[in-house]
C-alpha cells in the first residue's frame, strides 16, 4: 500500500524512522564503545576522547585478563549456576504454577494470596541469611540456586499463561490415560515453549548477574561467579585507596576493565538471539489475561 | 523383646553420636583449657588454627602459596584466609556479626555499626595486653588512640600513614611559566589562573586546568576543601576550644575563605564547571591525559608520573608538601586501613587471644616485614648492596600485594633492614608523607561518640555538602549560606556539637 501514502504520511514516516534510528544508536553506542576500548592500547585510551573504532589495535588487555585462570574458573561457575539454576527455576515454577492454574484445586486462592504476600513483604537480608545457613546451604553453589528457585512474579504470569490452555485438552488427555504429571509434561509444557523460553531467559539473566548473594553466602573465593570478579575489578580501580608506601602502578587501566566487561557480558548476549523469537510472544501471551 | 533391642540400638546410636560430639569438643578444649603447668611447654609447638576474614585486594591468592607457607611457618599457625570482595564487604561483615559466624580474626572498619558492636562486647578488648607485645607497642600511640571506643581498644589497626595528603604538580609547566608552589589562597588563585589561561600544553586550545574536582570534593578524608583550608590554618573537620566547645570546620573563616576562592574559580571558569556531577574516574582520566597541573592526593607521585609519560613523554611530576602561610599543615587521617579484631564468639579463652596477638606481633618481626612488604627473596626481590631490587612486578602485584595491603606492615619505617630501591620521586613522596606526621592536624571528634551522628550524621553532612556546592556555583549567596548553616544547626547540628562537647569533657 505504499502508493496510498500522502506526503504528510511520508514526512511522518521519515521523522519516525530518524527518531527510532537515533534511539537505536543511543542504545548501541555504549556497547560499541566498551568493545572498542577493550581492543585499544591503554596509551591511546589515556589520551581521552570518544573511541568507537580502535586506532591502535591491542590485545594486551585480553592477554592480561587471561593470564590467570581466575576469570575462566568464575566463568565456569557462572555457566554452571545459570544452566542448572535456570533448569531448577523452570521446573519448580511450572510445578507450582500448573496446579494453581487449575480451577478445581481447593484452597488455590489462599496459596495465591500467600505468594502475593511474599512479593510485598520480605524478611530482609539477615533473616534470609539465617534461613540459608540453617539449611546448610552456605558456602555452596546451591545457595545461589535454591533460595530463589521460584520468583513470585514469574509464577503468577506463568499461572495466567497456563490458564489459557483450554480445559478440553486436559480432559482428552485424561481420557487417553494421562495422569496429572503426564498432562503437565506431555501436553501443557510442550504447548508453553514460548513462555518457558521467556522465563528461562529472565531467570538465566538473573543468575548470570548474581552478585550480592554470592558475596553473602559464599566464603570460598573459588566459587565466586563472574559478576563478583567484575565488580571487584571495576570498583578496585575506581577507588583511589592508594597508599603512599606502595607504588600503585598496577592499577587496572580502563582497557582491562572494558575487556572484563566484554568477557562477562558476551555469553549472555549470545543466548539472547536464540530465544528472541519466542520472547515477544511469551511475554504477551502471559500478560493478556489477568 | 522387641522393645529391648530397640532400646539397645538406640542407646548405642546415642553413644556414638555423643562420642562424636565429644571428640570434637575435647579437641577444642585441649587447646584451650588444659592446665598450664603440664602443657605449657608442649603447647607452644602446636600450631594455632587461625581463620582470618579480610578485604580482597586484587586477585585472591591460591591457597598454600609460598607467601602463605612462609607466614605459616614463621608464626607457627595454620592460616585460613577468607578473602571478601570490597564491593560487599560491610554487608557481609554485618551478616557475619549478626549470625555469630565469625572467624578468629576479622577486619572491620571504624564505622557506627562496628563501634556499637564493640560497645556490646562482640570483640575482645585487647588494650591491657598490648604492652606485652614489643612490636605492637612500639607503634605510635596515635594509631591506637584513633580507634578507641569509650577509651578501650578493641583491635589492632592496619597501620597507614597519618598525614598522607601531598601536592603533586607538573614541574615542567611550573618551570615554563615560572610558577612556584602556592602557599596562600591568593597564590593558589594565581597559579590556577595562569595554568588555565596560558595554555601550558601548547595545543592552542584552552583546555587545561590548574586543579580539577570531582563530586566528592568536599567529603571524607580526601576532601579538597578541608585539605586546603587546613593548610591555611583551619581545623580538621572540627575545632575545639579550651572549654570543649566544638565548632564544625565550615563555620570557620579559613574554610569559608577557601570556599570563596573556589566560588571565584568557578565564576571565572578556572576549574571544571561540571565538578558537582563528575565522578572520580573522569577526573583520573583528565589527570592521566596531562590536562591538569596540580593534584592534592594521598597517592604516590611516581604512579602519576608513570601513567603520564605513557601519554606525554616530556611530562615531569614533582611532589611538595601542602604548605600554608604558617608552614606545612595537613589534616590527620585515621591512621588505619581497617582494624583487625578478635570476636568473642569464636575465640573463647584469654590464652587464645594472646596467641593471636603474638601472631600479629610476629608479623612486624624483621623476617615478616621483609616478606609482607617485598615477597619471597629470589622470586619477588633480590638483595644488591644496601638495597633490594624488585624482580617481577607482575608476580608482586598478584602474590605479595594482597598480603601487603591487608596485613600489618609499616613499610620502611619499622624493622626493615634494606630499603627497596625506588625512583627518587617515589622516595621524595614518601619523605614528604613521613614528614607530614609531624604537622598533622588531628580531628578532635574522631573518636567521640554521638548519638546524633550515628543516627543522622549522613543526613546532616548532606545539607552542608549541598550547600557548599550551591555556594561555589553561585546558586546561593552568603546570606543563603548562613541560612543553610542555620538549617544544619536546627536539624541536629546544634545537638551534635553539644554531644561532642559532653563526650570530650568526659574523656
mmCIF file with all atom_site columns, C-alpha atoms in Angstrom, chain B residues 128-245:
data_model
loop_
_atom_site.group_PDB
_atom_site.id
_atom_site.type_symbol
_atom_site.label_atom_id
_atom_site.label_alt_id
_atom_site.label_comp_id
_atom_site.label_asym_id
_atom_site.label_entity_id
_atom_site.label_seq_id
_atom_site.pdbx_PDB_ins_code
_atom_site.Cartn_x
_atom_site.Cartn_y
_atom_site.Cartn_z
_atom_site.occupancy
_atom_site.B_iso_or_equiv
_atom_site.pdbx_formal_charge
_atom_site.auth_seq_id
_atom_site.auth_comp_id
_atom_site.auth_asym_id
_atom_site.auth_atom_id
_atom_site.pdbx_PDB_model_num
ATOM 1   C CA . UNK B 1 128 ? 45.534 -4.292 78.638 1.00 0.00 ? 128 UNK B CA 1
ATOM 2   C CA . UNK B 1 129 ? 47.533 -6.949 76.758 1.00 0.00 ? 129 UNK B CA 1
ATOM 3   C CA . UNK B 1 130 ? 49.173 -4.590 74.306 1.00 0.00 ? 130 UNK B CA 1
ATOM 4   C CA . UNK B 1 131 ? 52.240 -3.811 76.399 1.00 0.00 ? 131 UNK B CA 1
ATOM 5   C CA . UNK B 1 132 ? 53.344 -7.447 76.306 1.00 0.00 ? 132 UNK B CA 1
ATOM 6   C CA . UNK B 1 133 ? 53.976 -7.278 72.572 1.00 0.00 ? 133 UNK B CA 1
ATOM 7   C CA . UNK B 1 134 ? 57.150 -5.485 71.667 1.00 0.00 ? 134 UNK B CA 1
ATOM 8   C CA . UNK B 1 135 ? 56.364 -4.679 68.061 1.00 0.00 ? 135 UNK B CA 1
ATOM 9   C CA . UNK B 1 136 ? 52.774 -3.685 68.585 1.00 0.00 ? 136 UNK B CA 1
ATOM 10  C CA . UNK B 1 137 ? 53.582 -1.412 71.484 1.00 0.00 ? 137 UNK B CA 1
ATOM 11  C CA . UNK B 1 138 ? 56.425 0.214  69.543 1.00 0.00 ? 138 UNK B CA 1
ATOM 12  C CA . UNK B 1 139 ? 53.992 1.823  67.125 1.00 0.00 ? 139 UNK B CA 1
ATOM 13  C CA . UNK B 1 140 ? 52.867 5.373  67.748 1.00 0.00 ? 140 UNK B CA 1
ATOM 14  C CA . UNK B 1 141 ? 50.112 5.618  70.323 1.00 0.00 ? 141 UNK B CA 1
ATOM 15  C CA . UNK B 1 142 ? 48.069 7.774  67.927 1.00 0.00 ? 142 UNK B CA 1
ATOM 16  C CA . UNK B 1 143 ? 47.233 4.725  65.825 1.00 0.00 ? 143 UNK B CA 1
ATOM 17  C CA . UNK B 1 144 ? 45.616 3.097  68.823 1.00 0.00 ? 144 UNK B CA 1
ATOM 18  C CA . UNK B 1 145 ? 44.005 6.242  70.199 1.00 0.00 ? 145 UNK B CA 1
ATOM 19  C CA . UNK B 1 146 ? 42.319 6.780  66.867 1.00 0.00 ? 146 UNK B CA 1
ATOM 20  C CA . UNK B 1 147 ? 40.359 3.550  67.040 1.00 0.00 ? 147 UNK B CA 1
ATOM 21  C CA . UNK B 1 148 ? 39.419 3.523  70.700 1.00 0.00 ? 148 UNK B CA 1
ATOM 22  C CA . UNK B 1 149 ? 35.804 3.175  71.693 1.00 0.00 ? 149 UNK B CA 1
ATOM 23  C CA . UNK B 1 150 ? 34.957 4.718  75.065 1.00 0.00 ? 150 UNK B CA 1
ATOM 24  C CA . UNK B 1 151 ? 38.665 4.689  75.786 1.00 0.00 ? 151 UNK B CA 1
ATOM 25  C CA . UNK B 1 152 ? 39.007 0.956  75.139 1.00 0.00 ? 152 UNK B CA 1
ATOM 26  C CA . UNK B 1 153 ? 40.972 -0.712 72.393 1.00 0.00 ? 153 UNK B CA 1
ATOM 27  C CA . UNK B 1 154 ? 39.186 -3.471 70.503 1.00 0.00 ? 154 UNK B CA 1
ATOM 28  C CA . UNK B 1 155 ? 41.675 -4.354 67.815 1.00 0.00 ? 155 UNK B CA 1
ATOM 29  C CA . UNK B 1 156 ? 44.968 -3.747 66.082 1.00 0.00 ? 156 UNK B CA 1
ATOM 30  C CA . UNK B 1 157 ? 44.858 -1.102 63.345 1.00 0.00 ? 157 UNK B CA 1
ATOM 31  C CA . UNK B 1 158 ? 46.189 -1.984 59.914 1.00 0.00 ? 158 UNK B CA 1
ATOM 32  C CA . UNK B 1 159 ? 48.596 0.948  60.041 1.00 0.00 ? 159 UNK B CA 1
ATOM 33  C CA . UNK B 1 160 ? 48.525 3.678  57.432 1.00 0.00 ? 160 UNK B CA 1
ATOM 34  C CA . UNK B 1 161 ? 50.318 6.994  57.386 1.00 0.00 ? 161 UNK B CA 1
ATOM 35  C CA . UNK B 1 162 ? 48.504 9.731  59.200 1.00 0.00 ? 162 UNK B CA 1
ATOM 36  C CA . UNK B 1 163 ? 49.305 12.738 57.052 1.00 0.00 ? 163 UNK B CA 1
ATOM 37  C CA . UNK B 1 164 ? 49.026 11.340 53.554 1.00 0.00 ? 164 UNK B CA 1
ATOM 38  C CA . UNK B 1 165 ? 47.983 14.466 51.682 1.00 0.00 ? 165 UNK B CA 1
ATOM 39  C CA . UNK B 1 166 ? 50.657 15.898 49.411 1.00 0.00 ? 166 UNK B CA 1
ATOM 40  C CA . UNK B 1 167 ? 50.653 18.218 46.448 1.00 0.00 ? 167 UNK B CA 1
ATOM 41  C CA . UNK B 1 168 ? 51.575 16.659 43.114 1.00 0.00 ? 168 UNK B CA 1
ATOM 42  C CA . UNK B 1 169 ? 52.259 19.147 40.348 1.00 0.00 ? 169 UNK B CA 1
ATOM 43  C CA . UNK B 1 170 ? 53.510 19.370 36.797 1.00 0.00 ? 170 UNK B CA 1
ATOM 44  C CA . UNK B 1 171 ? 57.029 20.635 37.287 1.00 0.00 ? 171 UNK B CA 1
ATOM 45  C CA . UNK B 1 172 ? 57.573 21.125 33.570 1.00 0.00 ? 172 UNK B CA 1
ATOM 46  C CA . UNK B 1 173 ? 54.607 23.513 33.368 1.00 0.00 ? 173 UNK B CA 1
ATOM 47  C CA . UNK B 1 174 ? 55.557 25.319 36.530 1.00 0.00 ? 174 UNK B CA 1
ATOM 48  C CA . UNK B 1 175 ? 59.120 25.885 35.260 1.00 0.00 ? 175 UNK B CA 1
ATOM 49  C CA . UNK B 1 176 ? 57.954 27.011 31.876 1.00 0.00 ? 176 UNK B CA 1
ATOM 50  C CA . UNK B 1 177 ? 55.548 29.610 33.298 1.00 0.00 ? 177 UNK B CA 1
ATOM 51  C CA . UNK B 1 178 ? 57.811 30.462 36.231 1.00 0.00 ? 178 UNK B CA 1
ATOM 52  C CA . UNK B 1 179 ? 55.272 29.484 38.812 1.00 0.00 ? 179 UNK B CA 1
ATOM 53  C CA . UNK B 1 180 ? 56.012 28.371 42.330 1.00 0.00 ? 180 UNK B CA 1
ATOM 54  C CA . UNK B 1 181 ? 54.106 26.016 44.553 1.00 0.00 ? 181 UNK B CA 1
ATOM 55  C CA . UNK B 1 182 ? 51.205 28.012 46.051 1.00 0.00 ? 182 UNK B CA 1
ATOM 56  C CA . UNK B 1 183 ? 51.033 28.723 49.749 1.00 0.00 ? 183 UNK B CA 1
ATOM 57  C CA . UNK B 1 184 ? 48.419 31.392 50.342 1.00 0.00 ? 184 UNK B CA 1
ATOM 58  C CA . UNK B 1 185 ? 44.953 31.397 48.839 1.00 0.00 ? 185 UNK B CA 1
ATOM 59  C CA . UNK B 1 186 ? 45.968 34.315 46.593 1.00 0.00 ? 186 UNK B CA 1
ATOM 60  C CA . UNK B 1 187 ? 48.861 32.266 45.272 1.00 0.00 ? 187 UNK B CA 1
ATOM 61  C CA . UNK B 1 188 ? 46.536 29.347 44.669 1.00 0.00 ? 188 UNK B CA 1
ATOM 62  C CA . UNK B 1 189 ? 44.294 31.627 42.669 1.00 0.00 ? 189 UNK B CA 1
ATOM 63  C CA . UNK B 1 190 ? 47.205 32.993 40.718 1.00 0.00 ? 190 UNK B CA 1
ATOM 64  C CA . UNK B 1 191 ? 48.613 29.574 39.817 1.00 0.00 ? 191 UNK B CA 1
ATOM 65  C CA . UNK B 1 192 ? 45.243 28.236 38.777 1.00 0.00 ? 192 UNK B CA 1
ATOM 66  C CA . UNK B 1 193 ? 44.624 31.295 36.626 1.00 0.00 ? 193 UNK B CA 1
ATOM 67  C CA . UNK B 1 194 ? 47.970 31.132 34.869 1.00 0.00 ? 194 UNK B CA 1
ATOM 68  C CA . UNK B 1 195 ? 47.657 27.451 34.089 1.00 0.00 ? 195 UNK B CA 1
ATOM 69  C CA . UNK B 1 196 ? 44.154 27.847 32.732 1.00 0.00 ? 196 UNK B CA 1
ATOM 70  C CA . UNK B 1 197 ? 44.958 30.882 30.619 1.00 0.00 ? 197 UNK B CA 1
ATOM 71  C CA . UNK B 1 198 ? 48.454 30.372 29.296 1.00 0.00 ? 198 UNK B CA 1
ATOM 72  C CA . UNK B 1 199 ? 47.934 27.079 27.511 1.00 0.00 ? 199 UNK B CA 1
ATOM 73  C CA . UNK B 1 200 ? 50.935 25.284 29.005 1.00 0.00 ? 200 UNK B CA 1
ATOM 74  C CA . UNK B 1 201 ? 50.498 22.230 26.803 1.00 0.00 ? 201 UNK B CA 1
ATOM 75  C CA . UNK B 1 202 ? 50.765 24.462 23.712 1.00 0.00 ? 202 UNK B CA 1
ATOM 76  C CA . UNK B 1 203 ? 47.985 22.831 21.786 1.00 0.00 ? 203 UNK B CA 1
ATOM 77  C CA . UNK B 1 204 ? 46.313 26.135 21.028 1.00 0.00 ? 204 UNK B CA 1
ATOM 78  C CA . UNK B 1 205 ? 43.215 25.191 22.951 1.00 0.00 ? 205 UNK B CA 1
ATOM 79  C CA . UNK B 1 206 ? 42.089 26.469 26.309 1.00 0.00 ? 206 UNK B CA 1
ATOM 80  C CA . UNK B 1 207 ? 41.703 23.004 27.748 1.00 0.00 ? 207 UNK B CA 1
ATOM 81  C CA . UNK B 1 208 ? 43.985 22.917 30.776 1.00 0.00 ? 208 UNK B CA 1
ATOM 82  C CA . UNK B 1 209 ? 43.070 23.309 34.407 1.00 0.00 ? 209 UNK B CA 1
ATOM 83  C CA . UNK B 1 210 ? 45.125 24.032 37.455 1.00 0.00 ? 210 UNK B CA 1
ATOM 84  C CA . UNK B 1 211 ? 43.041 21.716 39.579 1.00 0.00 ? 211 UNK B CA 1
ATOM 85  C CA . UNK B 1 212 ? 40.058 19.504 38.907 1.00 0.00 ? 212 UNK B CA 1
ATOM 86  C CA . UNK B 1 213 ? 37.389 18.468 41.374 1.00 0.00 ? 213 UNK B CA 1
ATOM 87  C CA . UNK B 1 214 ? 35.076 15.504 41.382 1.00 0.00 ? 214 UNK B CA 1
ATOM 88  C CA . UNK B 1 215 ? 31.699 15.311 43.038 1.00 0.00 ? 215 UNK B CA 1
ATOM 89  C CA . UNK B 1 216 ? 33.189 14.108 46.328 1.00 0.00 ? 216 UNK B CA 1
ATOM 90  C CA . UNK B 1 217 ? 35.443 17.136 46.521 1.00 0.00 ? 217 UNK B CA 1
ATOM 91  C CA . UNK B 1 218 ? 34.132 18.042 49.994 1.00 0.00 ? 218 UNK B CA 1
ATOM 92  C CA . UNK B 1 219 ? 33.613 14.625 51.562 1.00 0.00 ? 219 UNK B CA 1
ATOM 93  C CA . UNK B 1 220 ? 35.647 12.342 53.747 1.00 0.00 ? 220 UNK B CA 1
ATOM 94  C CA . UNK B 1 221 ? 39.356 12.391 54.437 1.00 0.00 ? 221 UNK B CA 1
ATOM 95  C CA . UNK B 1 222 ? 40.237 13.268 50.850 1.00 0.00 ? 222 UNK B CA 1
ATOM 96  C CA . UNK B 1 223 ? 38.151 16.441 50.829 1.00 0.00 ? 223 UNK B CA 1
ATOM 97  C CA . UNK B 1 224 ? 39.974 19.072 48.793 1.00 0.00 ? 224 UNK B CA 1
ATOM 98  C CA . UNK B 1 225 ? 38.273 21.878 50.697 1.00 0.00 ? 225 UNK B CA 1
ATOM 99  C CA . UNK B 1 226 ? 39.385 20.541 54.065 1.00 0.00 ? 226 UNK B CA 1
ATOM 100 C CA . UNK B 1 227 ? 42.920 19.933 52.878 1.00 0.00 ? 227 UNK B CA 1
ATOM 101 C CA . UNK B 1 228 ? 43.351 23.453 51.560 1.00 0.00 ? 228 UNK B CA 1
ATOM 102 C CA . UNK B 1 229 ? 41.552 25.036 54.489 1.00 0.00 ? 229 UNK B CA 1
ATOM 103 C CA . UNK B 1 230 ? 43.772 23.154 56.959 1.00 0.00 ? 230 UNK B CA 1
ATOM 104 C CA . UNK B 1 231 ? 46.881 24.305 55.130 1.00 0.00 ? 231 UNK B CA 1
ATOM 105 C CA . UNK B 1 232 ? 45.626 27.856 55.659 1.00 0.00 ? 232 UNK B CA 1
ATOM 106 C CA . UNK B 1 233 ? 45.292 27.284 59.385 1.00 0.00 ? 233 UNK B CA 1
ATOM 107 C CA . UNK B 1 234 ? 41.768 25.876 59.516 1.00 0.00 ? 234 UNK B CA 1
ATOM 108 C CA . UNK B 1 235 ? 40.707 22.958 61.693 1.00 0.00 ? 235 UNK B CA 1
ATOM 109 C CA . UNK B 1 236 ? 40.469 19.345 60.545 1.00 0.00 ? 236 UNK B CA 1
ATOM 110 C CA . UNK B 1 237 ? 36.678 18.848 60.355 1.00 0.00 ? 237 UNK B CA 1
ATOM 111 C CA . UNK B 1 238 ? 36.115 20.126 63.899 1.00 0.00 ? 238 UNK B CA 1
ATOM 112 C CA . UNK B 1 239 ? 37.606 22.877 66.036 1.00 0.00 ? 239 UNK B CA 1
ATOM 113 C CA . UNK B 1 240 ? 37.610 22.586 69.791 1.00 0.00 ? 240 UNK B CA 1
ATOM 114 C CA . UNK B 1 241 ? 38.449 25.353 72.230 1.00 0.00 ? 241 UNK B CA 1
ATOM 115 C CA . UNK B 1 242 ? 39.707 25.170 75.800 1.00 0.00 ? 242 UNK B CA 1
ATOM 116 C CA . UNK B 1 243 ? 36.227 24.872 77.258 1.00 0.00 ? 243 UNK B CA 1
ATOM 117 C CA . UNK B 1 244 ? 35.442 21.984 74.980 1.00 0.00 ? 244 UNK B CA 1
ATOM 118 C CA . UNK B 1 245 ? 33.141 23.857 72.621 1.00 0.00 ? 245 UNK B CA 1
#
